[in-house]
JSON list of C-alpha atoms in Angstrom, two decimals:
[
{"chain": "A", "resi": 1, "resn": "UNK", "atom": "CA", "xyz": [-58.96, -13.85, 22.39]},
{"chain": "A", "resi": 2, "resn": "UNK", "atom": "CA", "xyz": [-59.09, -10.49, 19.94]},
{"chain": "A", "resi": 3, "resn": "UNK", "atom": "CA", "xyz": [-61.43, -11.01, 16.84]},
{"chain": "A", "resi": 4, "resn": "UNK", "atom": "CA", "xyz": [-59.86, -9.77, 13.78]},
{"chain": "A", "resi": 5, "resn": "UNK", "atom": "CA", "xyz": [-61.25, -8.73, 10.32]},
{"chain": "A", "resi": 6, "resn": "UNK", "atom": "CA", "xyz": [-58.72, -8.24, 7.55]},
{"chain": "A", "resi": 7, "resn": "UNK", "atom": "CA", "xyz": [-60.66, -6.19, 4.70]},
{"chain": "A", "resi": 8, "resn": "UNK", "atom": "CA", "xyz": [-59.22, -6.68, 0.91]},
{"chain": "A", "resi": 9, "resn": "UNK", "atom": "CA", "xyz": [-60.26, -3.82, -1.56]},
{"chain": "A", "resi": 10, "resn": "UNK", "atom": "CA", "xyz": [-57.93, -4.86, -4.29]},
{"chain": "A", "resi": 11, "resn": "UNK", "atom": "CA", "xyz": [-58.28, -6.91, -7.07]},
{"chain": "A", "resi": 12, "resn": "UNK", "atom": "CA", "xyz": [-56.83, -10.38, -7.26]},
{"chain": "A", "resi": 13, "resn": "UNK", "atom": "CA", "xyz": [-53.59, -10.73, -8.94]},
{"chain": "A", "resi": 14, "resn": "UNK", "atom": "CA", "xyz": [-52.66, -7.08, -8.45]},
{"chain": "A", "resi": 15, "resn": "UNK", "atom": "CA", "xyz": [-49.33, -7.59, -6.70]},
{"chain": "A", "resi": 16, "resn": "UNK", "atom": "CA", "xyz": [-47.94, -9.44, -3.36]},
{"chain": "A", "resi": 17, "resn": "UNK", "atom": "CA", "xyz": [-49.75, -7.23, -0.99]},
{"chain": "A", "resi": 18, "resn": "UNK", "atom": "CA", "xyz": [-52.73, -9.94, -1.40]},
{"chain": "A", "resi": 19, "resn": "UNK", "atom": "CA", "xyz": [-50.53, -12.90, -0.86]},
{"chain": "A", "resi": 20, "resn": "UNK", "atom": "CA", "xyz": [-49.09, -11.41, 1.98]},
{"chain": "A", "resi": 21, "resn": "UNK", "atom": "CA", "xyz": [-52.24, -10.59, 3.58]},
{"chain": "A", "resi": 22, "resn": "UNK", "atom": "CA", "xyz": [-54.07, -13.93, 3.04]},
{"chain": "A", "resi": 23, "resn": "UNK", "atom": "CA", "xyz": [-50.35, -15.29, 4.70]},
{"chain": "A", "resi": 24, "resn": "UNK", "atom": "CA", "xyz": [-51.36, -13.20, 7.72]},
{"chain": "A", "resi": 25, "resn": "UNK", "atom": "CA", "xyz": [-54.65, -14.50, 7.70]},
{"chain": "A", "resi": 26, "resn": "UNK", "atom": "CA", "xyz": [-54.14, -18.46, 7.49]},
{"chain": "A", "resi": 27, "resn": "UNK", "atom": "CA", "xyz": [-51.24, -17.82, 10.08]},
{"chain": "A", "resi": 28, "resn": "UNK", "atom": "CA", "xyz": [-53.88, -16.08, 12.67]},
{"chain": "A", "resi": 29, "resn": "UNK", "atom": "CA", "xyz": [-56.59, -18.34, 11.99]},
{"chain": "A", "resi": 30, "resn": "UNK", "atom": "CA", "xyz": [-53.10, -21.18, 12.43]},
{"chain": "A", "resi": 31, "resn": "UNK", "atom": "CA", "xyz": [-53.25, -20.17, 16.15]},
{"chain": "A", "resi": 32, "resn": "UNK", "atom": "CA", "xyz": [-56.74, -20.26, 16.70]},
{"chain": "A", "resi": 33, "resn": "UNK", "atom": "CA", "xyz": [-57.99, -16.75, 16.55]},
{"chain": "A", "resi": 34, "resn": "UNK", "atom": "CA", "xyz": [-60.77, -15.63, 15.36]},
{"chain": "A", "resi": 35, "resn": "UNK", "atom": "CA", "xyz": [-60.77, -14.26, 11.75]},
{"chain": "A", "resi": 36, "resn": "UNK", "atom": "CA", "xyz": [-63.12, -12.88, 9.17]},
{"chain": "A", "resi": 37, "resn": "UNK", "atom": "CA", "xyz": [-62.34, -11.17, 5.84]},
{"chain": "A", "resi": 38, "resn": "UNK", "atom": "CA", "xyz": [-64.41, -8.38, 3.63]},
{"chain": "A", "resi": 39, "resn": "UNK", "atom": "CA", "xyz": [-64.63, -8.29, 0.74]},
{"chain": "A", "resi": 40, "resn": "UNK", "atom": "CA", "xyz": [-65.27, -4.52, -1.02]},
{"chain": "A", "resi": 41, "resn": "UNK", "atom": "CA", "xyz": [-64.52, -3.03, -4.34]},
{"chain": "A", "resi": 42, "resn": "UNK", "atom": "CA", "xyz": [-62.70, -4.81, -6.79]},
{"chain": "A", "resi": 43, "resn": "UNK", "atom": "CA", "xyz": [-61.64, -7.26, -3.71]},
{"chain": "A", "resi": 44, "resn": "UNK", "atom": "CA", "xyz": [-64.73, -9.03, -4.94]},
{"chain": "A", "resi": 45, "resn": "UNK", "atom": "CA", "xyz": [-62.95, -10.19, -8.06]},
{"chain": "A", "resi": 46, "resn": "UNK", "atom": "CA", "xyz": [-60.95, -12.66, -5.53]},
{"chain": "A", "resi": 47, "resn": "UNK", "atom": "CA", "xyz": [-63.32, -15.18, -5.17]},
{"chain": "A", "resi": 48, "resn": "UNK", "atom": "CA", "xyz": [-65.23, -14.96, -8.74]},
{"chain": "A", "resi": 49, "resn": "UNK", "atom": "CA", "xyz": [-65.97, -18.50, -10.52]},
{"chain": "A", "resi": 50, "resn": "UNK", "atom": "CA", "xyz": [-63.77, -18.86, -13.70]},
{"chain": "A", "resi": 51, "resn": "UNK", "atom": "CA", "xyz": [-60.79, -17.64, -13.14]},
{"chain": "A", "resi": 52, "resn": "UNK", "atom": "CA", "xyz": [-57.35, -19.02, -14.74]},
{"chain": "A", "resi": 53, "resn": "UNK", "atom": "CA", "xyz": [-54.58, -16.83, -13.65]},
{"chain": "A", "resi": 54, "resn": "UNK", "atom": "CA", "xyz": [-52.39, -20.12, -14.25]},
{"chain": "A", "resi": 55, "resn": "UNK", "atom": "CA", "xyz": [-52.72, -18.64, -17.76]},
{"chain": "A", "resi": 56, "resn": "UNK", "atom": "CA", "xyz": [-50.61, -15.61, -17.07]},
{"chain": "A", "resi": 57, "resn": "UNK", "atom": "CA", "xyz": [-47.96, -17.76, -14.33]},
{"chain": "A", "resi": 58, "resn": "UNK", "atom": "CA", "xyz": [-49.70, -16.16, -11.49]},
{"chain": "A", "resi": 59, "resn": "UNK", "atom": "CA", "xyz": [-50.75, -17.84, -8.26]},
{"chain": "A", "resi": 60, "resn": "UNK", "atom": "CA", "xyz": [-54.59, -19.11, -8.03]},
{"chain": "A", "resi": 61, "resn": "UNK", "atom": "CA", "xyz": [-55.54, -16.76, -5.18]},
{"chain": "A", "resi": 62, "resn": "UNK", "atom": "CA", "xyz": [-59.03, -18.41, -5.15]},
{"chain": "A", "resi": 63, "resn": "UNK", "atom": "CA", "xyz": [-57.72, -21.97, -4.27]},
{"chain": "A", "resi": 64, "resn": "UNK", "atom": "CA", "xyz": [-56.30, -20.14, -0.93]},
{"chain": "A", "resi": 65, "resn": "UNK", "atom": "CA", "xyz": [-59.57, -18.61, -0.02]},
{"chain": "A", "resi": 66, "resn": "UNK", "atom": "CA", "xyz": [-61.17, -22.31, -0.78]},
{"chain": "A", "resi": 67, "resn": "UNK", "atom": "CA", "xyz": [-58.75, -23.41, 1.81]},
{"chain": "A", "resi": 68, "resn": "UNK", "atom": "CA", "xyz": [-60.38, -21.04, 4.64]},
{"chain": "A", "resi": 69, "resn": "UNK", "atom": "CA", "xyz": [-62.70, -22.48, 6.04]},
{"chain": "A", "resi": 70, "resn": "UNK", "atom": "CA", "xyz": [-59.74, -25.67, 6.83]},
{"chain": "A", "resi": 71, "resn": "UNK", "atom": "CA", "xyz": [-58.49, -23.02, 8.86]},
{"chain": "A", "resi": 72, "resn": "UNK", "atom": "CA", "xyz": [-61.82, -22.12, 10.50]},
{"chain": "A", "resi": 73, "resn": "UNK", "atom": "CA", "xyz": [-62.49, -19.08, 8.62]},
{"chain": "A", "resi": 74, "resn": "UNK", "atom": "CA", "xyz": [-66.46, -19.35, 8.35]},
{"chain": "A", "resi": 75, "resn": "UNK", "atom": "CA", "xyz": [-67.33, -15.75, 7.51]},
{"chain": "A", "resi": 76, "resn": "UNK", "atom": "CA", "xyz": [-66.96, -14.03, 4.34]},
{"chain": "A", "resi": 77, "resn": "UNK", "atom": "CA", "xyz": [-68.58, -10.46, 4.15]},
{"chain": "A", "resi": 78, "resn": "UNK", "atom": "CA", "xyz": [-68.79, -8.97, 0.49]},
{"chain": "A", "resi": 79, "resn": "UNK", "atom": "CA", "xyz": [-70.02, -5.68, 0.54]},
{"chain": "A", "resi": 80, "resn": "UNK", "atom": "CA", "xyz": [-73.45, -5.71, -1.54]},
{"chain": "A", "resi": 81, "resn": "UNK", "atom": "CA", "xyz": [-73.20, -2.34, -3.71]},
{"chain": "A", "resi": 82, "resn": "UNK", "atom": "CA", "xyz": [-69.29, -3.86, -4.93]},
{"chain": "A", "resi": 83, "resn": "UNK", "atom": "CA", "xyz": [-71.00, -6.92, -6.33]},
{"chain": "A", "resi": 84, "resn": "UNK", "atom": "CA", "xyz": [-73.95, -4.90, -8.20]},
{"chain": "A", "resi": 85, "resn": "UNK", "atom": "CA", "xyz": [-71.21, -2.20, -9.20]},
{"chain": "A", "resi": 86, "resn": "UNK", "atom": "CA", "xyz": [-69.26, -4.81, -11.14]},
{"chain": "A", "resi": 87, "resn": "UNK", "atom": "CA", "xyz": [-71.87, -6.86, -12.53]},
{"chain": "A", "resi": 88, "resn": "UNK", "atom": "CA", "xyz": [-71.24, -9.94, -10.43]},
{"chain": "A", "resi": 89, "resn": "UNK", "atom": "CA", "xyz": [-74.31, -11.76, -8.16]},
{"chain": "A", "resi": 90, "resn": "UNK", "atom": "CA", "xyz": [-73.35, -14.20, -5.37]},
{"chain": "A", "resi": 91, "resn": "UNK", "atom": "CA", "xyz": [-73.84, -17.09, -7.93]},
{"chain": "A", "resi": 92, "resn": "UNK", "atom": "CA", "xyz": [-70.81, -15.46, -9.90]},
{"chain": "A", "resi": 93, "resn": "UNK", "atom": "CA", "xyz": [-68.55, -16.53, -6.67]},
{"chain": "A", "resi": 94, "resn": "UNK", "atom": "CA", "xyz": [-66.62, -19.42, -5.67]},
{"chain": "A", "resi": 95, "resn": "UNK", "atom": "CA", "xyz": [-67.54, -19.52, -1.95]},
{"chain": "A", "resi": 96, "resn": "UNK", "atom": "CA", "xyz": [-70.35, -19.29, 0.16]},
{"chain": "A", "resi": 97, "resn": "UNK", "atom": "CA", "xyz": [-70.82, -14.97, 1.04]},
{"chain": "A", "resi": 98, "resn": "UNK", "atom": "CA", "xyz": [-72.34, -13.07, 3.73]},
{"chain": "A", "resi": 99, "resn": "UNK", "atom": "CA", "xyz": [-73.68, -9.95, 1.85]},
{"chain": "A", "resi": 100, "resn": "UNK", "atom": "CA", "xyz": [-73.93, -7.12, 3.97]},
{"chain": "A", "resi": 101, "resn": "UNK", "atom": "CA", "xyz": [-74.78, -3.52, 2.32]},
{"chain": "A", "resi": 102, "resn": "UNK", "atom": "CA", "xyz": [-72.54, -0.43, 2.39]},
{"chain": "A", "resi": 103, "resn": "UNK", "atom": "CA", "xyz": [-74.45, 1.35, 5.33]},
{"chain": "A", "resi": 104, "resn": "UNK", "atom": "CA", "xyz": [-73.85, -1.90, 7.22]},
{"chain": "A", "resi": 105, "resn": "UNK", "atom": "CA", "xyz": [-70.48, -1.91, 7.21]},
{"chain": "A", "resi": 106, "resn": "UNK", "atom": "CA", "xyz": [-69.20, 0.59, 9.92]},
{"chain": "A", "resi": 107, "resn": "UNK", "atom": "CA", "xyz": [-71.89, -1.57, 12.66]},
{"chain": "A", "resi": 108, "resn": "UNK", "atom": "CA", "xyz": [-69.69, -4.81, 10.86]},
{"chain": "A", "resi": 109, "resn": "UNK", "atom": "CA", "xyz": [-66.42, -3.24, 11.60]},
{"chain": "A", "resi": 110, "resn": "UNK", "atom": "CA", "xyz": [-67.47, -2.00, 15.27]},
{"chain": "A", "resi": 111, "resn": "UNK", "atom": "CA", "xyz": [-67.57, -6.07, 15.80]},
{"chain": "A", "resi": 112, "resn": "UNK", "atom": "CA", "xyz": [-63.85, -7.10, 15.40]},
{"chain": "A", "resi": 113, "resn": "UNK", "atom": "CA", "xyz": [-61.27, -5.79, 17.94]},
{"chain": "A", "resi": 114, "resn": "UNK", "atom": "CA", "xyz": [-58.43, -6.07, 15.10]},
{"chain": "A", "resi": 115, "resn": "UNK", "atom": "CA", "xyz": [-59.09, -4.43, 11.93]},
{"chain": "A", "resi": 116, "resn": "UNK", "atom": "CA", "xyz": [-56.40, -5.02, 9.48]},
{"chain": "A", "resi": 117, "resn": "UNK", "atom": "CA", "xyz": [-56.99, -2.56, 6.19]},
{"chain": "A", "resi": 118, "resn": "UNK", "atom": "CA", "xyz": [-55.89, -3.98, 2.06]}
]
């Protein structure tokens, strides 16, 4: 079994790119294979409390990434320095994190055999 990490950099609500990739991802982790996601740059902004994009007819991204861990999608890597850069702590998010700093991130990556850029 490969062990995939798909990595979102954009922010939520920015177009159907995100949709499709958390589509890929629930569809993977469908057929038992072993996922992760990262979270970096304004990707953060996907899982931050408060959010009401029901408000501007757009689709509540956040109640998808709630659904992961149905699928058996247990790890959640935000990048540490994308947090601090946009003023936003781990208590600012909606799910349980795994922060892991910028320098960490290449060793991160090196883990997965499937890398699947966003």
């Amino acid at each position: 079994m490969k062990i995939y990490l798909f990595v979102l950099r954009k922010p939520a609500h920015s177009g159907n790119q995100v949709q499709e990739m958390l589509d890929i991802v629930l569809t993977a982790a469908a057929f038992d294979q072993q996922v992760s996601l990262l979270l970096l740059d304004d990707g953060v902004f996907h899982i931050k409390n408060g959010q009401h994009p029901e408000k501007l007819l757009l689709k509540d991204t956040a109640a998808i990434f709630k659904a992961l861990e149905i699928y058996d999608v247990k790890n959640l890597y935000v990048e540490q320095e994308s947090l601090q850069e946009r003023g936003l702590t781990p208590d600012d998010l909606c799910l349980p994190i795994i922060l892991v700093d910028r320098q960490g991130i290449a060793a991160l990556m090196k883990q997965f055999d499937v890398i699947f850029p966003g």
